[in-house]
Short mmCIF file of C-alpha atoms in Angstrom, two decimals:
data_model
loop_
_atom_site.label_atom_id
_atom_site.label_comp_id
_atom_site.label_asym_id
_atom_site.label_seq_id
_atom_site.Cartn_x
_atom_site.Cartn_y
_atom_site.Cartn_z
CA UNK A 1028 137.00 25.72 153.48
CA UNK A 1029 139.02 22.46 152.51
CA UNK A 1030 139.91 22.40 148.69
CA UNK A 1031 138.29 19.12 146.90
CA UNK A 1032 135.86 18.42 149.36
CA UNK A 1033 132.17 17.70 148.78
CA UNK A 1034 130.90 21.18 150.57
CA UNK A 1035 133.11 23.23 148.77
CA UNK A 1036 132.67 21.90 145.36
CA UNK A 1037 128.87 22.07 146.10
CA UNK A 1038 129.43 25.45 146.89
CA UNK A 1039 131.13 26.53 143.91
CA UNK A 1040 129.29 24.93 141.63
CA UNK A 1041 125.89 26.64 142.91
CA UNK A 1042 127.55 29.83 142.86
CA UNK A 1043 128.59 29.15 139.49
CA UNK A 1044 125.21 27.90 138.20
CA UNK A 1045 123.71 31.09 139.89
CA UNK A 1046 126.40 33.59 138.74
CA UNK A 1047 125.29 32.23 134.71
CA UNK A 1048 121.71 32.52 135.50
CA UNK A 1049 121.94 36.53 136.98
CA UNK A 1050 124.32 37.26 134.09
CA UNK A 1051 121.83 35.99 131.65
CA UNK A 1052 118.92 37.86 133.22
CA UNK A 1053 120.43 40.59 133.77
CA UNK A 1054 121.52 41.04 130.00
CA UNK A 1055 118.31 40.24 129.46
CA UNK A 1056 116.66 42.80 131.63
CA UNK A 1057 118.89 45.76 130.49
CA UNK A 1058 118.04 44.95 126.76
CA UNK A 1059 114.28 45.09 127.63
CA UNK A 1060 114.84 48.48 129.50
CA UNK A 1061 116.80 49.96 126.73
CA UNK A 1062 114.53 48.72 124.02
CA UNK A 1063 111.34 49.98 125.95
CA UNK A 1064 113.05 53.69 126.94
CA UNK A 1065 114.02 54.14 123.43
CA UNK A 1066 110.46 52.88 122.24
CA UNK A 1067 109.26 55.62 124.18
CA UNK A 1068 111.43 58.05 122.91
CA UNK A 1069 110.74 57.39 119.37
CA UNK A 1070 106.95 57.59 119.75
CA UNK A 1071 107.33 61.17 121.85
CA UNK A 1072 109.61 62.18 118.91
CA UNK A 1073 107.06 60.67 116.27
CA UNK A 1074 104.14 62.52 118.08
CA UNK A 1075 105.86 65.91 118.13
CA UNK A 1076 106.59 65.29 114.42
CA UNK A 1077 103.62 64.63 113.54
CA UNK A 1078 102.03 67.43 115.55
CA UNK A 1079 104.03 70.02 113.46
CA UNK A 1080 103.49 68.04 110.34
CA UNK A 1081 100.06 68.53 110.65
CA UNK A 1082 100.23 72.20 111.32
CA UNK A 1083 102.73 72.91 108.17
CA UNK A 1084 99.61 71.64 105.78
CA UNK A 1085 97.86 75.18 107.17
CA UNK A 1086 100.55 77.46 105.79
CA UNK A 1087 102.45 77.95 102.60
CA UNK A 1088 106.26 77.32 102.68
CA UNK A 1089 107.15 80.65 103.69
CA UNK A 1090 104.97 81.03 107.08
CA UNK A 1091 106.66 77.35 108.14
CA UNK A 1092 109.32 79.43 110.04
CA UNK A 1093 106.58 81.31 112.29
CA UNK A 1094 104.77 78.02 113.16
CA UNK A 1095 103.94 78.34 117.01
CA UNK A 1096 104.64 74.46 117.49
CA UNK A 1097 108.44 75.54 116.54
CA UNK A 1098 109.02 78.03 119.68
CA UNK A 1099 110.45 75.22 121.76
CA UNK A 1100 113.45 74.00 122.98
CA UNK A 1101 113.25 70.36 121.15
CA UNK A 1102 115.08 69.84 118.62
CA UNK A 1103 112.39 70.28 115.30
CA UNK A 1104 113.40 70.90 111.70
CA UNK A 1105 111.38 71.39 108.61
CA UNK A 1106 113.43 70.77 105.54
CA UNK A 1107 112.12 70.87 102.15
CA UNK A 1108 112.93 68.84 98.99
CA UNK A 1109 115.64 70.53 97.89
CA UNK A 1110 117.46 70.04 101.54
CA UNK A 1111 116.77 73.57 102.89
CA UNK A 1112 115.90 74.33 106.04
CA UNK A 1113 112.66 76.33 106.00
CA UNK A 1114 111.84 75.92 109.83
CA UNK A 1115 113.48 75.17 112.73
CA UNK A 1116 113.00 75.55 116.36
CA UNK A 1117 115.20 77.95 118.79
CA UNK A 1118 118.46 75.78 119.40
CA UNK A 1119 118.54 74.71 115.51
CA UNK A 1120 117.85 78.15 113.71
CA UNK A 1121 120.53 78.97 111.37
CA UNK A 1122 121.93 75.24 111.58
CA UNK A 1123 122.09 73.17 108.69
CA UNK A 1124 119.44 69.75 108.54
CA UNK A 1125 120.04 67.29 111.28
CA UNK A 1126 119.53 64.63 108.69
CA UNK A 1127 118.89 63.69 105.19
CA UNK A 1128 116.75 60.58 105.18
CA UNK A 1129 113.27 59.88 104.59
CA UNK A 1130 113.15 62.95 102.12
CA UNK A 1131 110.61 63.14 99.32
CA UNK A 1132 111.85 62.49 95.59
CA UNK A 1133 113.20 64.84 93.97
CA UNK A 1134 110.59 66.99 91.54
CA UNK A 1135 110.43 65.85 88.11
CA UNK A 1136 111.39 68.41 84.98
CA UNK A 1137 108.75 70.81 83.95
CA UNK A 1138 106.92 71.00 80.75
CA UNK A 1139 109.57 72.79 78.87
CA UNK A 1140 112.61 70.50 80.26
CA UNK A 1141 114.26 72.44 82.98
CA UNK A 1142 114.55 70.46 86.07
CA UNK A 1143 113.78 72.12 89.25
CA UNK A 1144 116.40 73.34 91.68
CA UNK A 1145 119.01 71.09 92.57
CA UNK A 1146 118.02 68.92 95.83
CA UNK A 1147 121.29 69.95 97.60
CA UNK A 1148 120.95 73.58 97.16
CA UNK A 1149 124.13 74.49 96.52
CA UNK A 1150 123.94 76.66 93.49
CA UNK A 1151 123.95 80.42 94.34
CA UNK A 1152 121.22 81.01 91.14
CA UNK A 1153 118.64 78.18 93.03
CA UNK A 1154 119.49 79.67 96.37
CA UNK A 1155 118.35 83.34 94.64
CA UNK A 1156 115.49 81.72 92.60
CA UNK A 1157 114.78 80.09 95.65
CA UNK A 1158 114.42 83.14 97.43
CA UNK A 1159 112.76 85.00 94.96
CA UNK A 1160 109.88 82.48 94.92
CA UNK A 1161 109.73 82.67 98.73
CA UNK A 1162 109.63 86.55 98.91
CA UNK A 1163 106.58 86.28 96.09
CA UNK A 1164 104.79 83.54 98.28
CA UNK A 1165 105.29 86.00 101.33
CA UNK A 1166 103.67 88.71 99.51
CA UNK A 1167 100.99 86.77 98.12
CA UNK A 1168 100.39 85.40 101.47
CA UNK A 1169 100.61 88.78 103.13
CA UNK A 1170 97.78 90.06 100.13
CA UNK A 1171 95.43 86.77 101.10
CA UNK A 1172 95.86 87.97 104.73
CA UNK A 1173 94.88 91.71 104.20
CA UNK A 1174 92.12 90.71 101.66
CA UNK A 1175 91.01 88.28 104.60
CA UNK A 1176 91.22 91.05 106.93
CA UNK A 1177 89.28 93.41 105.00
CA UNK A 1178 86.25 91.28 104.65
CA UNK A 1179 85.94 92.30 100.96
CA UNK A 1180 83.26 90.73 99.40
CA UNK A 1181 84.00 92.21 96.01
CA UNK A 1182 87.09 89.93 95.29
CA UNK A 1183 86.29 88.18 92.18
CA UNK A 1184 86.66 84.29 92.41
CA UNK A 1185 89.62 82.66 91.50
CA UNK A 1186 89.15 81.18 88.12
CA UNK A 1187 91.15 77.83 88.96
CA UNK A 1188 89.94 75.01 91.34
CA UNK A 1189 91.43 75.12 94.69
CA UNK A 1190 94.39 72.76 95.46
CA UNK A 1191 93.66 69.75 97.30
CA UNK A 1192 94.12 69.69 100.92
CA UNK A 1193 97.81 68.53 101.66
CA UNK A 1194 98.11 65.49 104.28
CA UNK A 1195 100.71 63.92 106.43
CA UNK A 1196 102.32 60.71 105.34
CA UNK A 1197 101.65 57.60 107.62
CA UNK A 1198 105.11 56.31 107.16
CA UNK A 1199 107.89 57.60 109.69
CA UNK A 1200 111.36 56.60 109.98
CA UNK A 1201 113.50 57.09 112.87
CA UNK A 1202 117.33 56.91 113.43
CA UNK A 1203 120.03 57.83 116.44
CA UNK A 1204 121.83 61.04 116.25
CA UNK A 1205 124.38 62.91 118.23
CA UNK A 1206 123.65 66.41 118.92
CA UNK A 1207 125.66 69.26 120.67
CA UNK A 1208 124.12 69.93 124.13
CA UNK A 1209 124.52 72.50 127.12
CA UNK A 1210 125.07 71.87 130.85
CA UNK A 1211 121.37 70.72 131.26
CA UNK A 1212 121.27 68.82 128.49
CA UNK A 1213 119.09 71.01 125.88
CA UNK A 1214 120.22 71.37 122.48
CA UNK A 1215 122.38 74.21 121.86
CA UNK A 1216 124.33 76.00 118.86
CA UNK A 1217 127.59 74.19 118.28
CA UNK A 1218 129.46 76.87 119.58
CA UNK A 1219 127.75 77.12 122.86
CA UNK A 1220 127.71 73.33 123.25
CA UNK A 1221 129.42 71.29 126.49
CA UNK A 1222 129.18 68.24 124.91
CA UNK A 1223 127.03 65.71 122.64
CA UNK A 1224 124.10 63.66 123.35
CA UNK A 1225 122.30 61.00 121.52
CA UNK A 1226 118.73 61.88 120.41
CA UNK A 1227 116.05 59.79 118.76
CA UNK A 1228 115.39 61.43 115.55
CA UNK A 1229 112.07 60.98 113.61
CA UNK A 1230 111.07 61.80 110.19
CA UNK A 1231 107.22 62.49 108.72
CA UNK A 1232 106.77 63.90 105.35
CA UNK A 1233 103.98 66.48 104.73
CA UNK A 1234 103.44 69.28 102.41
CA UNK A 1235 102.59 73.15 103.15
CA UNK A 1236 99.29 74.66 102.00
CA UNK A 1237 100.88 75.62 98.67
CA UNK A 1238 101.47 72.08 97.82
CA UNK A 1239 105.58 72.29 98.88
CA UNK A 1240 106.82 68.49 100.03
CA UNK A 1241 108.79 68.97 103.26
CA UNK A 1242 110.27 66.48 105.99
CA UNK A 1243 109.44 67.06 109.59
CA UNK A 1244 112.12 66.20 111.53
CA UNK A 1245 111.62 66.15 115.84
CA UNK A 1246 113.99 64.48 118.16
CA UNK A 1247 113.71 63.03 121.57
CA UNK A 1248 116.61 62.86 124.12
CA UNK A 1249 117.75 59.54 125.08
CA UNK A 1250 119.10 60.83 128.25
CA UNK A 1251 116.59 59.18 130.33
CA UNK A 1252 117.32 55.82 128.72
CA UNK A 1253 120.90 56.15 129.28
CA UNK A 1254 120.76 56.99 133.10
CA UNK A 1255 118.38 54.56 133.61
CA UNK A 1256 120.30 51.76 132.08
CA UNK A 1257 123.02 53.21 133.71
CA UNK A 1258 121.57 53.14 137.05
CA UNK A 1259 120.55 49.66 136.67
CA UNK A 1260 123.65 48.26 135.42
CA UNK A 1261 125.51 49.58 138.48
CA UNK A 1262 123.08 48.44 140.81
CA UNK A 1263 123.78 44.64 138.95
CA UNK A 1264 127.58 45.42 139.21
CA UNK A 1265 127.38 45.93 142.78
CA UNK A 1266 124.70 43.45 143.74
CA UNK A 1267 125.61 40.74 141.74
CA UNK A 1268 128.97 39.93 143.83
CA UNK A 1269 126.90 40.46 147.18
CA UNK A 1270 124.23 37.90 146.11
CA UNK A 1271 126.65 35.20 144.67
CA UNK A 1272 128.69 35.57 148.29
CA UNK A 1273 125.43 35.00 149.63
CA UNK A 1274 124.61 32.14 147.52
CA UNK A 1275 128.01 30.15 148.59
CA UNK A 1276 128.17 30.99 152.04
CA UNK A 1277 124.72 29.48 152.43
CA UNK A 1278 125.20 26.69 150.18
CA UNK A 1279 128.51 25.77 152.05
CA UNK A 1280 126.99 25.77 154.99
CA UNK A 1281 123.57 23.77 154.01
CA UNK A 1282 125.84 21.23 152.57
CA UNK A 1283 128.10 21.11 155.46
CA UNK A 1284 125.30 20.42 157.73
CA UNK A 1285 123.73 17.89 155.37
CA UNK A 1286 126.98 15.97 155.38
CA UNK A 1287 127.69 15.83 158.79
CA UNK A 1288 126.09 12.48 159.56
CA UNK A 1289 128.12 11.44 156.77
CA UNK A 1290 131.33 12.70 158.37
CA UNK A 1291 130.09 10.73 161.12
CA UNK A 1292 129.51 7.61 159.89
CA UNK A 1293 132.96 7.76 158.14
CA UNK A 1294 134.92 8.26 161.48
CA UNK A 1295 132.85 5.36 163.06
CA UNK A 1296 133.83 3.29 159.93
CA UNK A 1297 137.54 4.25 160.17
CA UNK A 1298 137.27 3.25 164.12
CA UNK A 1299 136.03 0.22 163.24
CA UNK A 1300 138.38 -1.00 160.66
CA UNK A 1301 141.22 0.24 163.07
CA UNK A 1302 139.73 -2.03 166.04
CA UNK A 1303 138.83 -4.97 164.11
CA UNK A 1304 135.41 -4.92 166.41
CA UNK A 1305 132.74 -5.77 164.17
CA UNK A 1306 129.99 -5.45 167.06
CA UNK A 1307 130.07 -1.46 166.87
CA UNK A 1308 127.41 0.39 164.56
CA UNK A 1309 127.65 3.74 162.86
CA UNK A 1310 125.11 6.42 164.38
CA UNK A 1311 121.66 6.36 162.78
CA UNK A 1312 120.35 10.14 162.64
CA UNK A 1313 116.55 10.54 162.89
CA UNK A 1314 115.85 11.74 159.43
CA UNK A 1315 114.47 9.69 156.84
CA UNK A 1316 116.49 10.52 154.16
CA UNK A 1317 119.25 9.55 152.15
CA UNK A 1318 121.55 9.80 154.76
CA UNK A 1319 119.48 8.12 157.36
CA UNK A 1320 119.14 5.04 154.77
CA UNK A 1321 122.96 4.98 154.02
CA UNK A 1322 123.45 4.57 157.90
CA UNK A 1323 120.94 1.95 158.48
CA UNK A 1324 122.30 0.20 155.37
CA UNK A 1325 125.98 0.54 156.29
CA UNK A 1326 124.89 -0.97 160.04
CA UNK A 1327 123.21 -4.01 158.12
CA UNK A 1328 126.31 -4.65 156.30
CA UNK A 1329 128.22 -4.50 159.24
CA UNK A 1330 125.65 -6.97 160.96
CA UNK A 1331 126.08 -9.42 157.98
CA UNK A 1332 129.82 -9.15 158.12
CA UNK A 1333 130.05 -9.57 161.85
CA UNK A 1334 127.89 -12.73 160.96
CA UNK A 1335 129.86 -13.85 158.57
CA UNK A 1336 133.13 -13.49 160.72
CA UNK A 1337 131.69 -15.40 163.25
CA UNK A 1338 130.45 -18.33 161.03
CA UNK A 1339 133.97 -18.56 159.56
CA UNK A 1340 135.73 -18.57 163.17
CA UNK A 1341 133.05 -21.30 164.30
CA UNK A 1342 133.46 -23.35 161.23
CA UNK A 1343 137.44 -23.03 161.66
CA UNK A 1344 137.29 -24.22 165.21
CA UNK A 1345 134.81 -27.06 164.65
CA UNK A 1346 136.59 -28.29 161.55
CA UNK A 1347 139.73 -27.99 163.60
CA UNK A 1348 138.26 -30.14 166.40
CA UNK A 1349 136.50 -32.55 163.81
CA UNK A 1350 139.57 -33.18 162.12
CA UNK A 1351 141.74 -33.54 165.33
CA UNK A 1352 139.76 -36.71 166.49
CA UNK A 1353 140.56 -39.09 163.62
CA UNK A 1354 144.13 -37.51 162.86
CA UNK A 1355 144.76 -38.51 166.56
CA UNK A 1356 143.16 -42.02 166.06
CA UNK A 1357 144.97 -42.69 163.12
CA UNK A 1358 148.22 -41.41 164.61
CA UNK A 1359 147.79 -43.53 167.51
CA UNK A 1360 146.95 -46.66 165.77
CA UNK A 1361 149.78 -46.25 163.40
CA UNK A 1362 152.81 -45.55 166.53
CA UNK A 1363 151.20 -48.92 168.00
CA UNK A 1364 151.34 -50.39 164.76
CA UNK A 1365 154.95 -49.32 164.44
CA UNK A 1366 156.24 -50.38 167.85
CA UNK A 1367 153.80 -53.78 167.80
CA UNK A 1368 153.05 -55.06 164.21
CA UNK A 1369 150.92 -57.78 165.53
CA UNK A 1370 148.61 -55.25 167.19
CA UNK A 1371 148.11 -53.21 164.22
CA UNK A 1372 144.37 -53.28 163.20
CA UNK A 1373 144.13 -52.08 159.77
CA UNK A 1374 140.51 -51.99 159.44
CA UNK A 1375 140.22 -49.42 162.07
CA UNK A 1376 142.94 -47.49 160.36
CA UNK A 1377 141.15 -47.60 157.06
CA UNK A 1378 138.11 -46.71 158.83
CA UNK A 1379 139.55 -43.64 160.29
CA UNK A 1380 141.36 -42.88 157.16
CA UNK A 1381 137.92 -42.57 154.92
CA UNK A 1382 136.39 -40.53 157.66
CA UNK A 1383 138.84 -38.25 157.56
CA UNK A 1384 139.04 -38.36 153.66
CA UNK A 1385 134.95 -37.81 153.93
CA UNK A 1386 135.48 -35.12 156.27
CA UNK A 1387 138.14 -33.27 153.83
CA UNK A 1388 135.97 -33.34 150.94
CA UNK A 1389 133.05 -32.02 152.56
CA UNK A 1390 135.37 -29.22 153.96
CA UNK A 1391 136.22 -28.68 150.71
CA UNK A 1392 132.93 -28.61 149.20
CA UNK A 1393 131.54 -26.00 152.22
CA UNK A 1394 134.33 -23.87 151.20
CA UNK A 1395 133.67 -23.54 147.32
CA UNK A 1396 130.17 -22.95 147.97
CA UNK A 1397 131.11 -19.77 150.73
CA UNK A 1398 133.12 -18.57 147.58
CA UNK A 1399 130.07 -18.25 145.63
CA UNK A 1400 130.82 -21.11 143.22
CA UNK A 1401 127.78 -21.37 140.81
CA UNK A 1402 126.22 -24.55 139.95
CA UNK A 1403 126.57 -25.74 136.27
CA UNK A 1404 123.78 -25.42 133.52
CA UNK A 1405 123.02 -28.97 132.41
CA UNK A 1406 119.61 -30.64 132.66
CA UNK A 1407 119.13 -33.02 135.43
CA UNK A 1408 116.83 -36.15 135.24
CA UNK A 1409 115.93 -36.39 138.90
CA UNK A 1410 114.41 -39.88 138.53
CA UNK A 1411 117.58 -41.10 136.70
CA UNK A 1412 119.75 -39.47 139.47
CA UNK A 1413 118.07 -41.50 142.06
CA UNK A 1414 118.15 -44.56 140.07
CA UNK A 1415 122.02 -44.21 139.70
CA UNK A 1416 122.68 -43.37 143.59
CA UNK A 1417 120.51 -46.31 144.57
CA UNK A 1418 122.36 -48.90 142.41
CA UNK A 1419 126.07 -47.50 143.75
CA UNK A 1420 124.53 -47.89 147.64
CA UNK A 1421 125.31 -51.78 148.32
CA UNK A 1422 126.29 -51.39 151.59
CA UNK A 1423 122.84 -49.70 153.18
CA UNK A 1424 121.51 -51.02 156.32
CA UNK A 1425 117.87 -50.92 155.08
CA UNK A 1426 116.74 -51.50 151.63
CA UNK A 1427 115.35 -48.16 150.05
CA UNK A 1428 111.59 -48.02 148.49
CA UNK A 1429 111.37 -45.94 145.27
CA UNK A 1430 108.36 -43.82 143.99
CA UNK A 1431 109.74 -42.09 140.84
CA UNK A 1432 107.94 -39.97 138.08
CA UNK A 1433 109.88 -39.64 134.79
CA UNK A 1434 110.66 -36.73 132.86
CA UNK A 1435 111.23 -34.59 136.07
CA UNK A 1436 114.15 -32.25 135.03
CA UNK A 1437 115.81 -29.69 136.36
CA UNK A 1438 118.97 -27.45 135.61
CA UNK A 1439 122.17 -27.54 137.50
CA UNK A 1440 125.20 -29.48 138.48
CA UNK A 1441 124.53 -33.21 138.80
CA UNK A 1442 127.27 -34.13 140.88
CA UNK A 1443 126.37 -31.59 143.52
CA UNK A 1444 122.41 -32.46 143.10
CA UNK A 1445 124.10 -36.45 143.90
CA UNK A 1446 125.67 -35.20 146.88
CA UNK A 1447 122.61 -33.90 148.43
CA UNK A 1448 120.49 -37.15 147.51
CA UNK A 1449 123.25 -39.22 149.14
CA UNK A 1450 123.65 -36.96 152.30
CA UNK A 1451 120.03 -37.30 152.69
CA UNK A 1452 119.97 -41.02 152.46
CA UNK A 1453 122.68 -41.53 154.68
CA UNK A 1454 120.98 -39.61 157.21
CA UNK A 1455 117.84 -41.76 156.84
CA UNK A 1456 119.58 -44.89 157.01
CA UNK A 1457 121.15 -43.63 160.24
CA UNK A 1458 118.18 -42.69 161.95
CA UNK A 1459 115.51 -45.28 160.48
CA UNK A 1460 114.01 -48.25 162.47
CA UNK A 1461 113.29 -50.54 159.14
CA UNK A 1462 111.98 -48.59 156.09
CA UNK A 1463 113.42 -45.66 153.99
CA UNK A 1464 111.75 -44.32 150.83
CA UNK A 1465 112.45 -41.95 148.18
CA UNK A 1466 109.97 -40.27 145.93
CA UNK A 1467 110.05 -37.74 142.82
CA UNK A 1468 107.41 -36.19 141.31
CA UNK A 1469 106.16 -32.82 140.09
CA UNK A 1470 104.65 -29.75 141.89
CA UNK A 1471 103.35 -27.04 139.69
CA UNK A 1472 106.37 -25.35 138.24
CA UNK A 1473 108.80 -27.38 140.92
CA UNK A 1474 110.36 -30.69 140.89
CA UNK A 1475 110.00 -32.65 144.50
CA UNK A 1476 112.36 -34.90 145.78
CA UNK A 1477 111.51 -36.40 149.18
CA UNK A 1478 113.45 -38.78 151.50
CA UNK A 1479 111.49 -40.08 154.51
CA UNK A 1480 112.33 -42.64 157.24
CA UNK A 1481 110.56 -44.29 160.05
CA UNK A 1482 112.53 -43.39 163.07
CA UNK A 1483 112.08 -41.34 165.97
CA UNK A 1484 111.89 -38.22 163.97
CA UNK A 1485 113.55 -34.74 165.24
CA UNK A 1486 112.01 -32.42 167.87
CA UNK A 1487 110.21 -29.26 166.81
CA UNK A 1488 112.66 -26.99 168.11
CA UNK A 1489 115.55 -28.48 166.46
CA UNK A 1490 114.15 -28.91 162.95
CA UNK A 1491 115.89 -25.52 161.74
CA UNK A 1492 118.87 -26.25 163.94
CA UNK A 1493 119.99 -29.38 162.33
CA UNK A 1494 120.87 -27.65 158.98
CA UNK A 1495 123.63 -25.47 160.59
CA UNK A 1496 127.32 -26.80 160.45
CA UNK A 1497 128.78 -29.27 162.44
CA UNK A 1498 125.32 -29.90 164.59
CA UNK A 1499 124.57 -33.26 166.08
CA UNK A 1500 121.52 -33.84 168.36
CA UNK A 1501 122.33 -35.66 171.46
CA UNK A 1502 121.52 -38.92 170.10
CA UNK A 1503 123.89 -38.58 166.86
CA UNK A 1504 126.85 -37.48 168.72
CA UNK A 1505 128.54 -41.02 168.71
CA UNK A 1506 131.98 -40.85 166.70
CA UNK A 1507 131.13 -44.18 164.70
CA UNK A 1508 127.48 -43.30 163.92
CA UNK A 1509 126.93 -39.62 164.24
CA UNK A 1510 128.88 -38.24 161.23
CA UNK A 1511 130.42 -34.75 161.51
CA UNK A 1512 127.38 -32.53 161.29
CA UNK A 1513 127.68 -31.40 158.00
CA UNK A 1514 125.66 -33.54 155.80
CA UNK A 1515 122.12 -31.30 155.99
CA UNK A 1516 124.32 -28.42 156.00
CA UNK A 1517 125.65 -28.98 152.76
CA UNK A 1518 122.58 -30.10 151.31
CA UNK A 1519 120.78 -27.09 152.53
CA UNK A 1520 123.45 -24.96 150.61
CA UNK A 1521 123.51 -26.88 147.44
CA UNK A 1522 119.84 -26.60 147.20
CA UNK A 1523 119.72 -22.82 147.80
CA UNK A 1524 122.31 -22.25 145.18
CA UNK A 1525 120.21 -24.14 142.65
CA UNK A 1526 117.44 -21.96 143.23
CA UNK A 1527 115.52 -24.21 145.33
CA UNK A 1528 114.86 -25.18 149.33
CA UNK A 1529 115.25 -27.83 151.61
CA UNK A 1530 113.41 -28.59 154.65
CA UNK A 1531 111.93 -30.78 157.15
CA UNK A 1532 108.19 -31.63 156.68
CA UNK A 1533 106.24 -32.45 159.73
CA UNK A 1534 104.64 -35.72 159.62
CA UNK A 1535 102.86 -38.30 161.97
CA UNK A 1536 106.18 -40.28 162.23
CA UNK A 1537 110.03 -40.63 161.59
CA UNK A 1538 111.71 -37.62 159.37
CA UNK A 1539 110.40 -36.62 155.71
CA UNK A 1540 112.76 -34.12 153.99
CA UNK A 1541 111.57 -32.47 150.98
CA UNK A 1542 113.98 -31.09 148.33
CA UNK A 1543 112.33 -28.38 145.80
CA UNK A 1544 113.94 -27.28 142.68
CA UNK A 1545 112.67 -25.44 140.04
CA UNK A 1546 111.89 -27.17 136.91
CA UNK A 1547 114.19 -27.16 133.43
#
């Protein structure tokens, strides 16, 4: 791939976007997976803790260690209010308390003012008292069990009311702890451990049958969570580069295929520029998409450019031809006058000079129009302009009849609009038999200026051709009468520059030219 190409930038951009999106999605998936598995482990530990807590309410404190629910390899501990372990599952027997959270408050002092045993259970005296209490409790439990087995009905009724039934607290609390495990991931003693592993430890408060507050801790391994998260993470780490490579290659190939017509257009344009042959065209793809529209627009531009260049060539050729005749005539007259002063025809020399001056002015105006010169923004009264133009035309062959409406104003260049009127009047004077008329009126939102004559008119096939530059009909090709064929071309160009139009209106006889301009 070439650096800096559109294909490369598109492939890199698409790959970067997909990489960021996949990275965000991957982080979300791993986080959700970790959260869901941790929640499952927490629910499992809480269910196990509540199961043991429910069983604890049926026995005295001294009997907690013999519960069947503790005969398991799961990490379970029953801790009293002093922090002593009074019951534990097989792997944790003889081990200190796993945690010290969510425990009931320390018992209040008795009425005699002596506090209960220390919650830490560090004093030997407290330990001995606790052991004595535990032994008495066990003996009482044995007697109770013995009496129950004998089924004696003669035992005296208790004098005190029976204690209320202990309940399991609805609240629970969880933490993540690290416990020693063996090679199979089972909890074991620290001395036999092969490592440590994270467990979700859930604490539930309960009480024994004799009213001793206890906290039941039950743990659930997070090994499955860690394994699942690790597997998903590895899969993403291995799959992400492959997927990004596929995205980059596919994007590069698709972009190359889409830009192949553009490259064809570029090569053809380069060839056209090198050969200066504007008749050539770029290839147009069959697809009706952006590239196809680009190719068609390029060809339309080449067509317009070819027409413009061709028009300029014709203009230069025609201008050279038109200038050559008066210059050659004037030169001949001057040379004759230099050799034979008595034969010098000053009137012909002045006529040729004026004709040359008018032609040069027309060519200069066309050059300014082709260069995109914009008309002015002054308000021009068409009727007043017609009156001034007619007052200056003292040498016309025929009188001009005027029908003018007052207050017809347009926006533009007064000089250029006067030039249009003059060219139309010159054309009418040249072809009229006996009458030339000029009218100015409103037509809706337009200002209409018409110049008509009663001459032979213009044949139907030539009604548009006469507005081309240097075009003269057969009856107007006389050097003295026909002019250079630029008057009507200049008039139409000026009209279009002012946002209007100039056209030849068909009539019963003669020719009638209508100039329409938007009202000011």
